[in-house]
Short mmCIF file of C-alpha atoms in Angstrom, two decimals:
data_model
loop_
_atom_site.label_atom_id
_atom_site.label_comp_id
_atom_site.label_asym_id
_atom_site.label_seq_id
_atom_site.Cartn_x
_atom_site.Cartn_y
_atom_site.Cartn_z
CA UNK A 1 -46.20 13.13 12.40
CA UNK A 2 -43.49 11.13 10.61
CA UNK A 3 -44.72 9.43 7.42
CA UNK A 4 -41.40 8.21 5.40
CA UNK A 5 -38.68 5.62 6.61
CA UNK A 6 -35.71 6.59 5.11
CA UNK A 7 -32.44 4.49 5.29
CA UNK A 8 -29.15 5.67 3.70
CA UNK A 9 -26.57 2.98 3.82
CA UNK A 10 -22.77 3.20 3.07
CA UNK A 11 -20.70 0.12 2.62
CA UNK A 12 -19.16 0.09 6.13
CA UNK A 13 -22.36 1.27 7.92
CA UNK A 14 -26.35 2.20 7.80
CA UNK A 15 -25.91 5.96 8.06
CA UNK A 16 -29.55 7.25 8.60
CA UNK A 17 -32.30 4.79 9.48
CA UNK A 18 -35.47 6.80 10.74
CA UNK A 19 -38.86 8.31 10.04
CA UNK A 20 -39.44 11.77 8.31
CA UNK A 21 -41.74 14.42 7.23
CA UNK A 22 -40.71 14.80 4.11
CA UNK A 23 -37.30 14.58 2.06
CA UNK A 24 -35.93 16.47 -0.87
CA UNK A 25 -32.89 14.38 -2.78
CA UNK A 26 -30.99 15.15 -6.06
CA UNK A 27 -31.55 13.12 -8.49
CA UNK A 28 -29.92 12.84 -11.64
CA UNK A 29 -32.62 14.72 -13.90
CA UNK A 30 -33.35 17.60 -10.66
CA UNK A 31 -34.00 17.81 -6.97
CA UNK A 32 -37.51 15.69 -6.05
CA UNK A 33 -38.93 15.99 -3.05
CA UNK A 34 -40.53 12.99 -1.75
CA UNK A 35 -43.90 13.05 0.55
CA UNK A 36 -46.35 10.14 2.18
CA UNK A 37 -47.42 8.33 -1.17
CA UNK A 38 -44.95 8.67 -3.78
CA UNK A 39 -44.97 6.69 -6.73
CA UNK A 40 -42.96 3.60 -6.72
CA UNK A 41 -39.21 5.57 -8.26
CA UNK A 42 -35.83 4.88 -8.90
CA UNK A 43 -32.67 7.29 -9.77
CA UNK A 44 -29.22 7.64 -9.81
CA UNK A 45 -28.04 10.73 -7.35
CA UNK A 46 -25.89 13.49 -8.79
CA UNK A 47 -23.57 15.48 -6.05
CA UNK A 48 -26.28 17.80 -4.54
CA UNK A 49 -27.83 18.51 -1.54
CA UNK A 50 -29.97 15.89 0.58
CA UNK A 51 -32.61 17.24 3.22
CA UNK A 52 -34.48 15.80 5.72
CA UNK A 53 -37.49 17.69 7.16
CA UNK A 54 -38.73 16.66 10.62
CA UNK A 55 -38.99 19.05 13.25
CA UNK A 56 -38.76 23.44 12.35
CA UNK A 57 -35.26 23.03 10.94
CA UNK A 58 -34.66 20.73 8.35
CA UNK A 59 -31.45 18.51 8.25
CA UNK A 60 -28.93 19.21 5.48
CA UNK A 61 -26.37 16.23 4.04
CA UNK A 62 -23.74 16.02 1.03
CA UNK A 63 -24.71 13.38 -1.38
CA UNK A 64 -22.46 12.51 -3.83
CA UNK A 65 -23.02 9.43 -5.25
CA UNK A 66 -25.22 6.18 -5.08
CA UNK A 67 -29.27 5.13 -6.16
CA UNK A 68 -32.24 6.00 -4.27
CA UNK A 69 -35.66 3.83 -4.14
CA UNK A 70 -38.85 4.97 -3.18
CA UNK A 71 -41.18 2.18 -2.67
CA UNK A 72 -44.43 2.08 -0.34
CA UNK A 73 -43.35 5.05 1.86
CA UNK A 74 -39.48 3.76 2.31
CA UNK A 75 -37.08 5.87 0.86
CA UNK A 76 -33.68 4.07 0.57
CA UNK A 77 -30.57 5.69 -0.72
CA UNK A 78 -27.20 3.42 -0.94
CA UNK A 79 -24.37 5.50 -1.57
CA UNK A 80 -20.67 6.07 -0.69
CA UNK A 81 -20.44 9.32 0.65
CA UNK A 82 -22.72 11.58 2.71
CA UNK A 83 -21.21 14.51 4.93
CA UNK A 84 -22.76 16.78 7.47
CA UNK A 85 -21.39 20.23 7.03
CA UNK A 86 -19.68 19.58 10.53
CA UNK A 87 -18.19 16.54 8.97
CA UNK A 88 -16.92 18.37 5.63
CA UNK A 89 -13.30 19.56 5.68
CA UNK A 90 -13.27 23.23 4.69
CA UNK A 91 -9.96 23.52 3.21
CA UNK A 92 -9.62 20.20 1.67
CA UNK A 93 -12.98 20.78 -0.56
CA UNK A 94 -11.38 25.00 -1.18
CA UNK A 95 -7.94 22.75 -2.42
CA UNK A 96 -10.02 20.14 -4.35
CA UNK A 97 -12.25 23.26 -5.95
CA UNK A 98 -9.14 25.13 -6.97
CA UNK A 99 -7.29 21.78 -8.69
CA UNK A 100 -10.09 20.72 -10.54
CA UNK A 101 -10.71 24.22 -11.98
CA UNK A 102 -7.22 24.60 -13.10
CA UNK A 103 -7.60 20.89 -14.31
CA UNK A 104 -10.44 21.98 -16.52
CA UNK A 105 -8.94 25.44 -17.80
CA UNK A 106 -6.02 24.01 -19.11
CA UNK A 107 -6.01 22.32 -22.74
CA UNK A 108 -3.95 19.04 -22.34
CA UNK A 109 -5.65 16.65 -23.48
CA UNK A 110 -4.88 13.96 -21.34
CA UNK A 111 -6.87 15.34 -18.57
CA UNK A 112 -10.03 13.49 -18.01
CA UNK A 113 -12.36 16.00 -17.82
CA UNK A 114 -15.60 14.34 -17.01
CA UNK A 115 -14.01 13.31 -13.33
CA UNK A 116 -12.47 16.65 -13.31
CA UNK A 117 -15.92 18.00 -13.40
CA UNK A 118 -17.15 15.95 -11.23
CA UNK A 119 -14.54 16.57 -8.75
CA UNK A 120 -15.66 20.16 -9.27
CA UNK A 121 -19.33 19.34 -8.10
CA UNK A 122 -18.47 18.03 -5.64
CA UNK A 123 -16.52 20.13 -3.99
CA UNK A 124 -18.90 22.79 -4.85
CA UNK A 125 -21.29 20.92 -2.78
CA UNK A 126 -19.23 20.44 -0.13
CA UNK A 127 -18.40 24.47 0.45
CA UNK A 128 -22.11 25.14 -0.21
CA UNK A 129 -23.42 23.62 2.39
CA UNK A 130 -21.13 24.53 4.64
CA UNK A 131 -21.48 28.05 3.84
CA UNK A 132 -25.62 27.65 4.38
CA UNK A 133 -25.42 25.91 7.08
CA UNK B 1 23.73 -37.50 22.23
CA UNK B 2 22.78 -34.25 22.57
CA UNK B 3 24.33 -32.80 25.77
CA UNK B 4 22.75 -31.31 28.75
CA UNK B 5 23.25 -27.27 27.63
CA UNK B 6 22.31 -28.20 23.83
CA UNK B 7 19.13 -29.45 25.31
CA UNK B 8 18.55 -26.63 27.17
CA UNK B 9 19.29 -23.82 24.47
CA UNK B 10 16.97 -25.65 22.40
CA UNK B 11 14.08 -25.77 25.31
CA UNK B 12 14.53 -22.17 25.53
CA UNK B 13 14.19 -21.24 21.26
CA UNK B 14 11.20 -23.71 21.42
CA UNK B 15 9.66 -21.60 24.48
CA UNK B 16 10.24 -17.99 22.86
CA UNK B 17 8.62 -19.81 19.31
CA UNK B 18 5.92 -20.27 21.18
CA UNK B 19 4.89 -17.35 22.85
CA UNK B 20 5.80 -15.82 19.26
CA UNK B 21 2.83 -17.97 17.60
CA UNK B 22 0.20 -17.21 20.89
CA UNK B 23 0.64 -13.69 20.39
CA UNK B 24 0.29 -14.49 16.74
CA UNK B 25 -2.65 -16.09 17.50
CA UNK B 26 -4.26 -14.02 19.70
CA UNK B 27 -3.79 -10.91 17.46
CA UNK B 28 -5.25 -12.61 14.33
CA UNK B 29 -8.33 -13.73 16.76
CA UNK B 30 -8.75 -10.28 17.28
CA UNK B 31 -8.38 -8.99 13.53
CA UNK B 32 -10.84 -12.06 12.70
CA UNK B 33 -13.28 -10.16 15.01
CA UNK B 34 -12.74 -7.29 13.35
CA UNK B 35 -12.84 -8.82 9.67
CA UNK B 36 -15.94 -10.90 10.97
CA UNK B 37 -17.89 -7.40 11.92
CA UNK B 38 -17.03 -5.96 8.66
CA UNK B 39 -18.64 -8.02 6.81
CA UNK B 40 -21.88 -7.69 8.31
CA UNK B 41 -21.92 -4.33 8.20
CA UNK B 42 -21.03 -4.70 4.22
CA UNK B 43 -23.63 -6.82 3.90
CA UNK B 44 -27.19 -4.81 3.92
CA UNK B 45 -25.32 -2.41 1.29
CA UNK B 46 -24.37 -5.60 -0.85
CA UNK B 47 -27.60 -7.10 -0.51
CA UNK B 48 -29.92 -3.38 -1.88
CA UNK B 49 -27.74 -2.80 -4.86
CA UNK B 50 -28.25 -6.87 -5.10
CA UNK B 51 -32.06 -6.15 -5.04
CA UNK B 52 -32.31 -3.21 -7.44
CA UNK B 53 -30.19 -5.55 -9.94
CA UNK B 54 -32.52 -8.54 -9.99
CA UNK B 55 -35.94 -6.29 -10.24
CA UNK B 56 -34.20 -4.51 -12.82
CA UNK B 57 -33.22 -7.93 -15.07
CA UNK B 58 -37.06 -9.47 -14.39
CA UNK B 59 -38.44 -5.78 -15.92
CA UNK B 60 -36.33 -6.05 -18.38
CA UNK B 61 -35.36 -9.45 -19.25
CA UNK B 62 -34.16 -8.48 -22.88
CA UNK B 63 -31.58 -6.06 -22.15
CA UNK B 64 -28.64 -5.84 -24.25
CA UNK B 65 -26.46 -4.02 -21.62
CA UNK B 66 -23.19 -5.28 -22.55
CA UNK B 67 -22.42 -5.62 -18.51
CA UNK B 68 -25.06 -8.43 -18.71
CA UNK B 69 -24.33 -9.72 -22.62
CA UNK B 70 -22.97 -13.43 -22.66
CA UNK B 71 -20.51 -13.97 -25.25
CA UNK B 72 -20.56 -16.62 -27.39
CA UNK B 73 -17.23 -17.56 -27.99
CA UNK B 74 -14.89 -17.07 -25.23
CA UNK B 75 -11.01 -16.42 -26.17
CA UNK B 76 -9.77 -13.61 -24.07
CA UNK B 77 -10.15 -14.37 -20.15
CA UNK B 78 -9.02 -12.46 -17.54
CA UNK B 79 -9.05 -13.93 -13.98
CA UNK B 80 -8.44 -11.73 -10.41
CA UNK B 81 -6.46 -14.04 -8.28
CA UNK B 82 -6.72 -13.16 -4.34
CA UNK B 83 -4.43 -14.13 -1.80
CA UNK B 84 -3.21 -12.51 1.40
CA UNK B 85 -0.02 -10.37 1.60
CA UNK B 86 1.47 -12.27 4.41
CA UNK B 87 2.32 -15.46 5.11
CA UNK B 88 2.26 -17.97 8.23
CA UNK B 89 -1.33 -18.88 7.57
CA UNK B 90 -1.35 -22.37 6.95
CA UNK B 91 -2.33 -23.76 3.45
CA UNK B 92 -4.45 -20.28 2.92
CA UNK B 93 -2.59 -19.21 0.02
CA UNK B 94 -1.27 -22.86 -1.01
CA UNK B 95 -5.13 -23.77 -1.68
CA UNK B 96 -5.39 -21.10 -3.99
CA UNK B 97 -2.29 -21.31 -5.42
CA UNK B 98 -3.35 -25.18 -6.48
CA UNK B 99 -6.48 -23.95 -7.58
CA UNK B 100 -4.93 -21.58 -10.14
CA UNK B 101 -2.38 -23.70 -11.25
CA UNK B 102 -5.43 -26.30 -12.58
CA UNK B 103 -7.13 -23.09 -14.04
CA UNK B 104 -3.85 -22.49 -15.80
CA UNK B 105 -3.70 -26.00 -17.57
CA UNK B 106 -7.13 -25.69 -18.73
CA UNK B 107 -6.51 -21.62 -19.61
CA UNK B 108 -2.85 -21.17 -20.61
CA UNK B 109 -3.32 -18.11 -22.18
CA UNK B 110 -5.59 -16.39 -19.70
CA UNK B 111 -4.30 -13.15 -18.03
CA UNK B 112 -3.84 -12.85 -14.51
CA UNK B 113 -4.54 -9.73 -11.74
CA UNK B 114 -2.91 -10.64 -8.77
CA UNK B 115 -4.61 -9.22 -5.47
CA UNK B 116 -2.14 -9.71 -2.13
CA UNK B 117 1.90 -10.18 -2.25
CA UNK B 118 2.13 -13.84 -1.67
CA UNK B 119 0.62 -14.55 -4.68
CA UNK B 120 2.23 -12.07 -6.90
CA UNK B 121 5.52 -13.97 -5.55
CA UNK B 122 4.46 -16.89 -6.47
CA UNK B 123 3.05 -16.81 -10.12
CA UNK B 124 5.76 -14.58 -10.93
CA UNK B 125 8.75 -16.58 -10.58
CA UNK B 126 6.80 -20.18 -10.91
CA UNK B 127 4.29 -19.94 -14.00
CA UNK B 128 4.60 -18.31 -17.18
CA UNK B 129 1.18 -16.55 -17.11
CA UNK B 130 0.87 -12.83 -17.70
CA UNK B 131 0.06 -10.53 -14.83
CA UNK B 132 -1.10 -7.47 -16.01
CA UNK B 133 -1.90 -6.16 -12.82
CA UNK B 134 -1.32 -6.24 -9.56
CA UNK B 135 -2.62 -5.07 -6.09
CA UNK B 136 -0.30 -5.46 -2.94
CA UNK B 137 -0.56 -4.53 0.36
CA UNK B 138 -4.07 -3.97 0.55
CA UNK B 139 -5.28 -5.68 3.15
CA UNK B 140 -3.74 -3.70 5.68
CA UNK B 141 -5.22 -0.92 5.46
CA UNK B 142 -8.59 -1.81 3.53
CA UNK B 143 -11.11 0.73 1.80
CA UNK B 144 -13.79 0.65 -0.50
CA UNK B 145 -11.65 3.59 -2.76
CA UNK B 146 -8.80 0.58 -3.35
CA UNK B 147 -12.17 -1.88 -4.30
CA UNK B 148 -13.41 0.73 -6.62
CA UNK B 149 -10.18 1.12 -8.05
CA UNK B 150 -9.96 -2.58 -8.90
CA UNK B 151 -13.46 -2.82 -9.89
CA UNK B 152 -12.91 0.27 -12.87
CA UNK B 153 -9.66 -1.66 -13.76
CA UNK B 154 -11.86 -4.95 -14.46
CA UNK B 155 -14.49 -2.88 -16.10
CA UNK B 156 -11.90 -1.21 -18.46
CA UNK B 157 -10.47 -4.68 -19.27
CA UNK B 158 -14.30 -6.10 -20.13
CA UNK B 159 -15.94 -3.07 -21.50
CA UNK B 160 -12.89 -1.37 -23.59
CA UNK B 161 -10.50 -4.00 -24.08
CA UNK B 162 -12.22 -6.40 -25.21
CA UNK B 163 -11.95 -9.17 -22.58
CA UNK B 164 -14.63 -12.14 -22.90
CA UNK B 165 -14.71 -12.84 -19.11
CA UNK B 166 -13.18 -11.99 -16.17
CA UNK B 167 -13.11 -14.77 -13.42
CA UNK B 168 -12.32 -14.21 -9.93
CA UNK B 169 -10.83 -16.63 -7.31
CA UNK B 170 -10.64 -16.45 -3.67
CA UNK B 171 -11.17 -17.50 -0.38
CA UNK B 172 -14.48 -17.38 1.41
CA UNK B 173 -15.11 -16.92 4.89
CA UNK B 174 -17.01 -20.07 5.84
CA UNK B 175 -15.90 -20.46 9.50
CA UNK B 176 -13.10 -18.74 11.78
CA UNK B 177 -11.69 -22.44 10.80
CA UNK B 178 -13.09 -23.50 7.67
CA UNK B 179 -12.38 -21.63 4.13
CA UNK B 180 -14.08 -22.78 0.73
CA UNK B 181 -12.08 -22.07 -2.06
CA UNK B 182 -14.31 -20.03 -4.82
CA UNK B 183 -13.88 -19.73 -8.84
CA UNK B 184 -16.43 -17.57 -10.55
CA UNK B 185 -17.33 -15.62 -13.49
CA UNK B 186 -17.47 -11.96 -12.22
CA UNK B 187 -18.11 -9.78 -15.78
CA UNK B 188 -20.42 -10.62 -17.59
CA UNK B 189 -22.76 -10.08 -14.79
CA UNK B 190 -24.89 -12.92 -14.27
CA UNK B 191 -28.30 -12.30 -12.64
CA UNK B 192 -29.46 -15.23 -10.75
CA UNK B 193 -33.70 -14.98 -11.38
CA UNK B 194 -35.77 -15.20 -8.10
CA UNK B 195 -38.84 -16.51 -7.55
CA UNK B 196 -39.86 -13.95 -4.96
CA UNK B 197 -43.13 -12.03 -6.65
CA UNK B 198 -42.28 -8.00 -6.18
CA UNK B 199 -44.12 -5.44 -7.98
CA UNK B 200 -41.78 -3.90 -10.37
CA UNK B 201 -43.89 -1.23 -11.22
CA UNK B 202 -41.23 1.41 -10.79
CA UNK B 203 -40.57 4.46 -12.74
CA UNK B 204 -37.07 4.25 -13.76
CA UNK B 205 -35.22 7.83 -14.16
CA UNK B 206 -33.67 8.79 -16.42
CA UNK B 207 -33.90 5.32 -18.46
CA UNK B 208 -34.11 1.65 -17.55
CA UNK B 209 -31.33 0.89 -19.61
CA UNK B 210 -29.01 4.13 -18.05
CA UNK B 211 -29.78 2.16 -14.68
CA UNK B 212 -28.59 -0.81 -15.61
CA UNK B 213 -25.49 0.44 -16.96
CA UNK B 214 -24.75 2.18 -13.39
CA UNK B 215 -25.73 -0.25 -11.02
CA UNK B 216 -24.22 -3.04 -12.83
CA UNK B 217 -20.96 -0.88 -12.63
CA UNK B 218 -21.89 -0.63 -8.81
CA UNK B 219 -22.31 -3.67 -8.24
CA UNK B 220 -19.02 -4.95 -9.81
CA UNK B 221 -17.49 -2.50 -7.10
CA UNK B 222 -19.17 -3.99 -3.99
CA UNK B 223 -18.71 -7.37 -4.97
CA UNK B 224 -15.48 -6.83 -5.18
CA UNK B 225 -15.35 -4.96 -1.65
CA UNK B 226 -17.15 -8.29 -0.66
CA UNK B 227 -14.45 -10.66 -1.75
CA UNK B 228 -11.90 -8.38 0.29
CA UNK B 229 -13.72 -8.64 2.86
CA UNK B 230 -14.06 -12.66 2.85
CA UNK B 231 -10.77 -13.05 1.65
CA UNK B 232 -9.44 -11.11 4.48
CA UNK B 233 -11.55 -12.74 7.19
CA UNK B 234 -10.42 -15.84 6.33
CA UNK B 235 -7.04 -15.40 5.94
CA UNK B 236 -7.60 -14.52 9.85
CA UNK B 237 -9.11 -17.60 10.40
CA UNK B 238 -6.56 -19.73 8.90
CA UNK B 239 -3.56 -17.68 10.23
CA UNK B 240 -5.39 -18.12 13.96
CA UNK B 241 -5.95 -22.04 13.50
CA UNK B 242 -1.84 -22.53 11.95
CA UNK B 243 -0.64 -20.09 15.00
CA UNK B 244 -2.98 -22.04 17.42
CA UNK B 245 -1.91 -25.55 16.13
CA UNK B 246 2.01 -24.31 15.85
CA UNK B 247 1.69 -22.84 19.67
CA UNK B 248 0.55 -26.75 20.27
CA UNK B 249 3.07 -28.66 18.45
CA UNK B 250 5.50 -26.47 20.54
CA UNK B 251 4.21 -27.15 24.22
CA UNK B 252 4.56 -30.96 22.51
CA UNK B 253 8.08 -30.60 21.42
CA UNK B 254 8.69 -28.35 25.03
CA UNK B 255 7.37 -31.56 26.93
CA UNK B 256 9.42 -33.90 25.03
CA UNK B 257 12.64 -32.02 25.69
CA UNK B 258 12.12 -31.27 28.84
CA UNK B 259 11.88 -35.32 29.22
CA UNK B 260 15.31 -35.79 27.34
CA UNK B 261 17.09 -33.04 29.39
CA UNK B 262 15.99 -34.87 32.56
CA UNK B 263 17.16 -38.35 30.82
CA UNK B 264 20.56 -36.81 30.63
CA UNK B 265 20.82 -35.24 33.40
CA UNK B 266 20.23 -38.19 35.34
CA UNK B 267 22.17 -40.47 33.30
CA UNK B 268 25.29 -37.83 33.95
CA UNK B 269 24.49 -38.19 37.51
CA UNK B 270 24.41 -42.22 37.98
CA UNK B 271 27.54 -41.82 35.52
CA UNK B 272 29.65 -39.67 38.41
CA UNK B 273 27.96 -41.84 41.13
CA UNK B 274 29.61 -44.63 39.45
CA UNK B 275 32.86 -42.84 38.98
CA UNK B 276 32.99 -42.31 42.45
CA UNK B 277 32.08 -45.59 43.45
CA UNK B 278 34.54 -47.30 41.65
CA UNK B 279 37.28 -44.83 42.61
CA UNK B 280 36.08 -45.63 45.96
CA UNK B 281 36.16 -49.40 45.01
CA UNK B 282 39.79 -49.22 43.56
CA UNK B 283 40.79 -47.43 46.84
CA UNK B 284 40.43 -50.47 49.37
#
């Protein structure tokens, strides 16, 4: 019993396009989880977690950017990049986690710290899921 | 005259020209197809965030978003110039090249970002415009991180220093042998209204106006990727039709030679014949 269409499209390709149970997708201001009937929305994502539940075990993505819509049971999410934890490179997003922590610990001021931050997140992402599964 | 070998030498450089500007021509077909599929796959992405934009403006037609703000007087203009890094592509880059230069007479003081080496080159050494940027070698190996690196360079230039208006002009992809030269105002962002009834009875999170500012920051960044994306289809196109019509003009120039070796050749033949003949002739 699938009930939401959910697309998630990238510039270069439409990465997802099929029918769900339910979804769960970080938005800017918290996680929401999105059932059959949801009020007409629209947020900006934060780097979080995006999951899919269809079958027993639910599908697990890295969001990290982009706008999702939820109108009339279709859930579409545009963003730029969205990883399987068999897609995420381990020691690239441990490297990335260690530089943007030293980024933020030290006090020169021309660091910008917002995107170091951010950088952080998203690594952080990154090595969670792939530590969950 | 020419003589006999001359001729020949020269049949031969014509020949290897030739299968120079088929393979040319063959490998730009091929990057065209490439270019060509690219775009299509851009274009459902281009056309949501497209979507979102214009519900957005009818909901909330009196925004004061400054991405959306018209200025009233316009001093300071930027304008993003794109032309390909390579050359041999007929009047591709001329066209635009042209284009600027009238754009310059009407805007002398307007500063320029120049996307792709040929036209870097060119304004450089042959107007007196200021570049205050410049993007080359791009196109070879093209992402949406170099797009989104242009796009926050425009953005800075609008939003921070003060620009008016940034223009952009390029190339687009009409036909693998037809490009239409385009000039048009990028920043502010200007929201064509559509007559297509939606509801727009959408909760916006956190704000309306927090949305705006986002996705009319997005959007900058995929039209951008967009005009890449044209700009380097077409540049395929026109390189394929100059390296198809070149490969032409030099089976042309092969057939003509070929005729002109064979004049003299025979004409050095009847010459001997004649030689011989009259020796022959002086003989008796």
């Amino acid at each position: 019993m699938s009930k939401i269409h959910l697309e998630v499209i990238q510039p270069h390709q439409t990465k997802i396009k099929d029918d769900f149970e339910h979804v769960i997708i970080p938005g800017i201001e918290g996680d929401f989880g999105v059932s059959e009937n949801h009020t007409p929305f629209i947020t900006i994502i934060r780097p979080g977690i995006l999951t899919l539940f269809k079958d027993e075990t639910p599908e697990k993505f890295a969001i990290h950017d982009g706008f999702v819509t939820v109108d009339n049971n279709k859930v579409t999410i545009v963003c730029e990049t969205i990883e399987k934890s068999d897609e995420i490179d381990i020691t690239r997003a441990e490297e990335a986690k260690k530089r943007a922590e030293d980024r933020l610990k030290s006090k020169n001021e021309e660091i910008d710290f917002r995107r170091a931050e951010l950088a952080l997140k998203r690594a952080l992402v990154r090595l969670s899921l792939t530590q969950n599964g | 005259m020419q003589s006999i070998r001359d001729i020949k030498t020269r049949i031969e450089s014509v020949k290897s020209t030739k299968q120079i500007t088929n393979a040319m021509k063959m490998v730009a077909a091929s990057k065209l197809r490439n270019a060509q599929s690219r775009i299509l796959q851009a274009r459902p992405y281009a056309d949501h965030v497209n979507k979102m934009l214009v519900d957005l403006r009818k909901r909330n037609s009196t925004s004061q978003n400054p991405l959306l703000l018209e200025k009233e007087n316009i001093d300071k203009k930027a304008i993003v110039i794109f032309t390909s890094d390579r050359g041999l592509c007929g009047s591709f880059n001329y066209n635009i090249i042209r284009r600027a230069k009238e754009y310059f007479a009407e805007n002398p003081s307007a500063d320029v970002i120049c996307v792709g080496k040929k036209g870097y080159d060119y304004f450089r050494k042959h107007t007196s415009q200021n570049i205050i940027k410049q993007y080359l070698g791009i196109f070879n190996e093209m992402n949406f991180n170099v797009s989104r690196e242009i796009a926050n360079y425009l953005l800075n230039l609008f939003l921070v220093e003060n620009y008016d208006t940034v223009e952009v002009l390029y190339n687009e992809f009409k036909s693998a042998i037809q490009q239409n030269i385009v000039i048009k105002p990028l920043l502010p962002i200007i929201i064509e209204n559509s007559e297509e009834e939606r509801s727009l009875d959408f909760i916006y999170e956190p704000s309306d106006d927090v949305v705006i500012e986002e996705l009319g920051k997005k959007y900058i960044n995929v039209e951008i990727w967009r005009i890449m994306l044209e700009s380097s289809a077409a540049e395929q196109g026109a390189r394929m039709t100059a390296m198809d019509s070149a490969t032409e003009n030099a089976a042309e120039m092969i057939e003509m030679l070929t005729l002109n070796y064979n004049r003299a050749r025979q004409a050095a033949i009847t010459k001997e014949i004649i030689e011989i003949a009259s020796g022959a002739e002086a003989l008796k």
